Coordinates of C-alpha atoms and ligand atoms in Angstrom, one line a residue:
M1 CA 19.0 14.8 14.9
S2 CA 22.6 15.9 15.5
S3 CA 22.7 17.2 12.0
G4 CA 19.6 19.3 12.8
V5 CA 21.7 21.3 15.2
A6 CA 24.1 22.3 12.5
T7 CA 21.4 23.4 10.0
G8 CA 18.8 24.7 12.4
K9 CA 16.2 22.3 10.8
N10 CA 14.4 19.9 13.1
C11 CA 14.1 16.9 10.9
H12 CA 16.5 14.7 8.9
G13 CA 15.5 12.5 6.0
W14 CA 16.4 11.5 2.5
A15 CA 15.1 13.3 -0.5
A16 CA 15.2 13.3 -4.3
R17 CA 16.3 16.7 -5.7
D18 CA 15.2 16.2 -9.3
D19 CA 13.5 13.7 -11.6
S20 CA 16.5 11.4 -11.6
G21 CA 14.9 10.3 -8.4
F22 CA 18.3 9.9 -6.7
L23 CA 17.9 10.1 -2.9
S24 CA 20.4 11.7 -0.6
P25 CA 20.4 13.2 3.0
Y26 CA 18.2 16.3 3.5
E27 CA 17.4 18.5 6.4
F28 CA 14.0 20.1 6.7
D29 CA 11.4 21.4 9.2
R30 CA 8.4 19.6 10.5
R31 CA 5.6 21.7 12.0
S32 CA 5.2 21.8 15.8
V33 CA 2.5 19.6 17.3
G34 CA -0.9 21.1 17.0
S35 CA -3.8 20.4 19.4
E36 CA -5.1 17.5 17.3
D37 CA -1.7 16.3 16.1
I38 CA 0.7 13.6 17.2
S39 CA 4.4 13.4 16.6
V40 CA 5.7 10.0 15.6
K41 CA 9.3 8.8 15.8
I42 CA 9.6 6.7 12.7
T43 CA 11.0 3.2 13.1
H44 CA 10.2 1.8 9.7
C45 CA 9.0 2.9 6.3
G46 CA 7.8 0.6 3.5
V47 CA 9.0 1.2 -0.1
C48 CA 6.0 1.5 -2.4
Y49 CA 6.0 1.8 -6.1
A50 CA 4.5 5.3 -5.5
D51 CA 8.0 6.2 -4.2
V52 CA 9.4 5.4 -7.7
L53 CA 6.6 7.4 -9.4
Y54 CA 6.9 10.5 -7.2
T55 CA 10.7 10.7 -7.0
R56 CA 10.9 10.4 -10.7
N57 CA 8.0 12.9 -11.4
K58 CA 6.0 10.4 -13.3
F59 CA 2.8 12.3 -12.5
K60 CA 4.4 15.6 -13.6
H61 CA 3.5 17.4 -10.3
S62 CA 6.3 16.4 -8.0
I63 CA 7.8 19.3 -5.9
Y64 CA 11.5 18.9 -5.1
P65 CA 13.1 18.2 -2.7
M66 CA 10.8 15.2 -2.5
V67 CA 10.9 13.0 0.6
P68 CA 9.1 9.7 -0.3
G69 CA 7.6 7.1 1.9
H70 CA 3.9 6.5 2.7
E71 CA 4.0 3.3 4.6
I72 CA 5.1 4.8 7.9
V73 CA 5.3 3.1 11.3
G74 CA 6.6 4.4 14.6
V75 CA 6.1 5.3 18.2
V76 CA 4.2 8.3 19.5
T77 CA 6.5 10.8 21.2
E78 CA 4.2 13.8 21.7
V79 CA 0.4 14.3 21.6
G80 CA -1.5 17.6 21.2
G81 CA -3.9 18.7 23.9
N82 CA -7.1 17.6 22.2
V83 CA -5.8 14.2 21.0
G84 CA -8.1 11.4 22.2
K85 CA -7.0 8.3 20.3
F86 CA -3.3 8.1 21.2
K87 CA -0.9 8.4 24.1
I88 CA 2.9 8.6 24.2
G89 CA 4.5 5.2 23.5
D90 CA 1.7 3.9 21.3
H91 CA 2.6 2.1 18.1
V92 CA 1.1 3.9 15.2
G93 CA 1.1 4.0 11.4
V94 CA 0.6 6.8 8.9
G95 CA -0.4 5.9 5.4
V96 CA -0.8 7.6 2.0
M97 CA -2.8 10.6 3.3
V98 CA -2.2 13.1 6.0
D99 CA -5.3 15.4 5.7
S100 CA -8.6 15.8 3.9
C101 CA -11.5 18.3 4.1
R102 CA -13.2 16.3 6.9
D103 CA -16.5 17.6 5.8
C104 CA -17.6 16.0 2.5
E105 CA -19.7 12.9 2.1
N106 CA -16.7 10.7 1.6
C107 CA -14.8 12.1 4.6
N108 CA -17.9 11.7 6.7
G109 CA -18.1 8.1 5.5
R110 CA -14.5 7.6 6.6
L111 CA -13.5 7.2 2.9
E112 CA -11.2 10.2 3.2
I113 CA -9.0 8.9 0.4
H114 CA -11.9 9.9 -1.9
C115 CA -12.4 13.3 -0.3
S116 CA -14.2 15.6 -2.7
K117 CA -11.6 18.3 -2.3
G118 CA -8.8 15.8 -2.6
A119 CA -7.0 13.9 0.1
V120 CA -3.6 15.4 1.0
S121 CA -0.9 13.0 -0.1
T122 CA 1.7 12.1 2.5
I123 CA 4.3 12.4 -0.3
G124 CA 4.4 15.8 -1.9
G125 CA 0.9 16.9 -0.9
T126 CA 0.2 20.4 0.3
Y127 CA -0.8 21.1 3.9
A128 CA -3.4 23.7 4.7
D129 CA -0.6 26.2 5.6
G130 CA 0.8 25.8 2.1
S131 CA 3.9 23.8 3.0
T132 CA 4.8 20.6 1.2
C133 CA 4.2 17.2 2.8
K134 CA 7.4 15.1 3.4
G135 CA 7.1 11.4 3.6
G136 CA 8.5 8.7 5.8
Y137 CA 12.1 8.4 4.7
S138 CA 12.8 10.6 7.7
K139 CA 13.3 10.6 11.5
F140 CA 9.8 11.7 12.5
I141 CA 6.4 13.0 11.3
V142 CA 3.7 15.2 12.7
A143 CA 0.2 14.3 11.6
H144 CA -3.4 15.0 12.6
E145 CA -4.6 12.0 14.7
R146 CA -7.4 11.2 12.3
Y147 CA -4.9 10.0 9.7
C148 CA -2.9 7.9 12.2
Y149 CA -3.7 4.3 13.0
K150 CA -3.1 2.3 16.1
I151 CA -0.9 -0.7 15.5
P152 CA -1.9 -3.5 17.8
D153 CA 0.8 -3.9 20.6
K154 CA 2.2 -7.3 19.7
Y155 CA 2.2 -6.7 15.9
P156 CA 5.8 -6.4 14.6
L157 CA 6.5 -2.8 13.5
A158 CA 8.5 -3.7 10.4
Q159 CA 5.8 -5.9 9.0
A160 CA 3.1 -3.3 9.8
A161 CA 4.6 -0.9 7.3
P162 CA 3.4 -2.5 4.0
L163 CA -0.1 -2.8 5.4
L164 CA -0.5 1.0 5.3
C165 CA -0.6 1.1 1.5
A166 CA -0.3 -2.3 -0.1
G167 CA -2.4 -3.9 2.6
I168 CA -5.3 -1.5 2.6
T169 CA -5.3 -1.3 -1.2
V170 CA -6.2 -5.0 -1.5
Y171 CA -8.3 -5.2 1.7
T172 CA -10.7 -2.4 0.6
P173 CA -12.2 -4.1 -2.5
M174 CA -12.2 -7.5 -0.8
I175 CA -14.5 -6.1 2.0
R176 CA -16.5 -3.9 -0.4
H177 CA -17.4 -6.9 -2.6
N178 CA -17.9 -9.3 0.2
M179 CA -15.0 -11.5 -0.7
N180 CA -14.7 -12.5 2.9
Q181 CA -17.1 -15.5 2.5
P182 CA -15.5 -18.8 3.4
G183 CA -15.6 -21.3 0.5
K184 CA -15.8 -18.7 -2.3
S185 CA -13.1 -18.7 -4.9
L186 CA -10.7 -15.9 -5.7
G187 CA -8.2 -15.4 -8.5
V188 CA -5.3 -13.1 -7.8
I189 CA -3.5 -11.7 -10.9
G190 CA 0.1 -10.8 -10.2
L191 CA 2.2 -11.8 -7.2
G192 CA 4.0 -8.7 -6.0
G193 CA 3.6 -6.5 -3.0
L194 CA -0.2 -6.2 -3.5
G195 CA -0.8 -9.7 -4.8
H196 CA 1.0 -11.6 -2.0
L197 CA -1.1 -9.7 0.5
A198 CA -4.3 -10.4 -1.4
V199 CA -3.5 -14.1 -1.1
K200 CA -2.8 -13.9 2.7
F201 CA -6.0 -12.0 3.3
A202 CA -7.9 -14.5 1.1
K203 CA -6.6 -17.5 3.0
A204 CA -7.6 -15.8 6.3
F205 CA -11.1 -15.3 4.9
G206 CA -11.3 -19.0 4.0
L207 CA -11.3 -18.6 0.2
N208 CA -10.0 -21.0 -2.4
V209 CA -7.2 -19.0 -4.1
T210 CA -5.8 -19.3 -7.6
V211 CA -2.7 -17.2 -8.4
F212 CA -2.2 -16.1 -12.0
S213 CA 1.3 -15.1 -13.0
T214 CA 3.3 -14.6 -16.1
S215 CA 6.3 -16.1 -14.4
V216 CA 6.6 -19.7 -13.4
S217 CA 9.3 -18.6 -10.8
K218 CA 6.4 -17.5 -8.6
K219 CA 4.8 -20.9 -8.4
D220 CA 6.8 -22.2 -5.4
D221 CA 6.1 -19.1 -3.3
A222 CA 2.5 -19.0 -4.3
L223 CA 1.8 -22.6 -3.2
N224 CA 4.2 -23.2 -0.4
L225 CA 5.0 -19.8 1.2
L226 CA 1.6 -18.1 0.7
K227 CA -0.5 -21.3 0.7
A228 CA -2.5 -20.5 -2.4
D229 CA -4.6 -23.5 -3.6
N230 CA -3.7 -23.3 -7.2
F231 CA -1.1 -21.6 -9.5
V232 CA -1.7 -20.9 -13.2
L233 CA 0.7 -19.6 -15.7
S234 CA -1.4 -17.0 -17.5
S235 CA 0.1 -18.0 -20.9
D236 CA -1.0 -21.6 -20.5
K237 CA -4.2 -21.6 -22.5
E238 CA -5.2 -25.1 -21.4
Q239 CA -5.0 -24.3 -17.7
M240 CA -6.8 -21.0 -18.3
S241 CA -9.7 -22.5 -20.2
A242 CA -10.0 -25.3 -17.6
L243 CA -11.0 -22.5 -15.1
S244 CA -13.7 -21.0 -17.3
K245 CA -16.6 -19.6 -15.2
S246 CA -15.2 -21.1 -12.1
L247 CA -14.2 -18.0 -9.9
D248 CA -16.4 -15.8 -7.8
F249 CA -13.9 -13.0 -7.6
I250 CA -10.7 -11.8 -9.2
I251 CA -8.3 -9.1 -7.9
D252 CA -6.1 -7.7 -10.6
T253 CA -2.8 -6.3 -9.1
A254 CA -0.8 -6.5 -12.4
S255 CA 0.6 -3.4 -13.9
G256 CA 1.3 -3.1 -17.6
D257 CA -0.8 -3.9 -20.6
H258 CA -2.9 -7.0 -20.4
S259 CA -6.3 -8.0 -21.8
L260 CA -9.0 -8.4 -19.2
D261 CA -11.3 -10.6 -21.4
L262 CA -9.3 -13.7 -20.8
Y263 CA -9.7 -13.2 -17.0
M264 CA -13.4 -12.1 -17.2
S265 CA -14.2 -15.4 -18.9
L266 CA -13.0 -17.2 -15.7
L267 CA -15.7 -15.4 -13.6
K268 CA -18.9 -17.1 -12.7
T269 CA -22.2 -15.4 -13.5
G270 CA -22.3 -12.2 -11.5
G271 CA -18.6 -12.4 -10.7
V272 CA -16.6 -9.3 -9.9
L273 CA -13.1 -8.3 -11.0
A274 CA -11.6 -5.6 -8.8
L275 CA -8.8 -3.6 -10.4
V276 CA -6.1 -2.3 -8.1
G277 CA -3.1 -2.3 -10.5
F278 CA -2.7 -0.1 -13.5
P279 CA -3.0 -2.1 -16.7
G280 CA -2.0 0.7 -19.1
E281 CA -3.9 3.8 -20.2
Q282 CA -7.0 2.0 -21.3
L283 CA -8.8 -1.1 -20.3
K284 CA -9.2 -3.7 -23.0
L285 CA -12.5 -5.3 -22.5
S286 CA -15.3 -6.8 -24.6
P287 CA -18.7 -5.6 -23.5
L288 CA -19.9 -9.2 -24.0
S289 CA -17.8 -10.4 -21.1
L290 CA -19.9 -8.1 -18.9
L291 CA -23.3 -8.5 -20.5
M292 CA -23.6 -12.2 -21.0
E293 CA -22.8 -13.2 -17.4
M294 CA -23.7 -10.0 -15.5
R295 CA -20.1 -9.6 -14.5
S296 CA -18.6 -6.4 -13.1
V297 CA -15.3 -4.6 -13.3
S298 CA -14.6 -2.4 -10.3
G299 CA -11.8 -0.1 -9.4
S300 CA -10.3 0.7 -6.0
A301 CA -7.5 2.9 -4.7
V302 CA -6.0 2.5 -1.2
G303 CA -8.8 3.0 1.4
G304 CA -10.2 5.2 4.1
T305 CA -9.3 5.6 7.8
K306 CA -12.0 3.2 9.1
G307 CA -11.0 0.4 6.8
T308 CA -7.3 0.9 7.5
Q309 CA -7.8 0.5 11.2
E310 CA -10.0 -2.5 10.8
M311 CA -7.5 -4.1 8.4
L312 CA -4.6 -3.6 11.0
E313 CA -6.7 -5.3 13.7
F314 CA -7.7 -8.1 11.3
C315 CA -4.0 -8.7 10.5
A316 CA -3.1 -8.8 14.2
E317 CA -5.9 -11.2 15.0
H318 CA -5.2 -13.6 12.1
E319 CA -1.4 -13.2 12.3
I320 CA -1.1 -12.0 8.7
H321 CA 2.4 -10.8 8.2
P322 CA 3.7 -9.3 4.9
E323 CA 6.8 -10.9 3.5
I324 CA 9.5 -8.2 3.7
E325 CA 13.2 -7.4 3.0
V326 CA 14.4 -5.1 5.7
I327 CA 17.0 -2.6 4.4
P328 CA 19.0 0.3 5.7
I329 CA 18.2 3.8 4.3
Q330 CA 21.6 3.7 2.6
Y331 CA 20.2 1.0 0.3
A332 CA 17.1 3.1 -0.7
N333 CA 18.4 4.1 -4.2
E334 CA 19.2 0.5 -5.0
A335 CA 15.8 -0.6 -3.6
L336 CA 13.9 1.8 -5.9
E337 CA 15.9 0.5 -8.9
R338 CA 15.2 -3.1 -8.0
L339 CA 11.5 -2.3 -7.4
Q340 CA 11.3 -1.1 -11.0
K341 CA 12.4 -4.6 -12.1
N342 CA 10.0 -6.3 -9.7
D343 CA 13.0 -7.7 -7.9
V344 CA 11.7 -7.8 -4.4
K345 CA 10.1 -10.5 -2.1
Y346 CA 7.7 -8.9 -1.5
R347 CA 8.2 -5.5 0.0
F348 CA 11.2 -3.5 1.0
V349 CA 11.0 -2.0 4.5
I350 CA 13.5 0.6 5.5
D351 CA 14.8 0.2 9.1
I352 CA 14.7 4.0 9.7
E353 CA 15.4 3.7 13.4
N354 CA 18.7 1.8 13.1
S355 CA 20.1 3.3 9.9
L356 CA 19.0 6.9 9.5
E357 CA 21.6 9.0 11.4
Ligands
ZN401 ZN1 1.8 3.1 -1.8
ZN402 ZN1 -13.6 15.5 2.3

């Protein structure tokens, strides 16, 4: 925070200044700690594909300067007078949202991400006071305790970071659709940041897991690193048809255009495909694949505060650890470039504590 002295600003981070997305050092102010807030000294921040989308203004509503990062992990340094959940020194996470109305049906059901008034995005959202939210590529964050999660004491902080977006994104539909039944079978489409965590959760749930990928280079990791039971190259028609009507569930983490019909045909009667990736502007799907076998397609986005806390505890209990590449903040621009080429195994995590001056 030495640079803060020079500028009068209290926080230091890295920000994009325009839709080139190029990140560079940036000084800004965080609010002071309110009665229900905690202040978190950030130790690590995961690099999510959302960071690419927001810094490059892909949703056309980015406000610059833009500080990305919504897989935030750190240590509590200050607590407001009415904070009940946390004390100084606790390990905590902050995910994709930092506020919501706290009054609607979804907020009351602890599904704040689906707040009827819109959850406030950690990256570029707007706080109640009108200021713009700044993400985790920064020294510290002040957040309402409701949107902060306790990270179990022994859980490694660097590995906790990807759980706060990638982890909860796959965990939410798995719980919602009762995929945690030992002996059931799950297909995972795509083996990136989301997919690799879906495999890890599934193995902890006792599922039989088949990984589908367009790239044979993922086979070794799928079977040996992540302990999937089966790997199928999605272009291999013979292998695909051999799995016809064999799966209870599928999680689709793949982005980019792909037909769902082929995968739907692999579901048993009543099977569910949960979509967490973004397969283009429109789904390509024959109604017959739903009608004839009572199948469902379901969407899911991140998750609520209740599920996030449960997921963190589940990961600690079952020793589920994301595969990460730890990088210094100075590597952030290259990391975002590599992320766009899917060139990461399987999540970049920025070592904020040891690299952000
Ligand atoms: Zn994310
Ligand atoms: Zn709400």
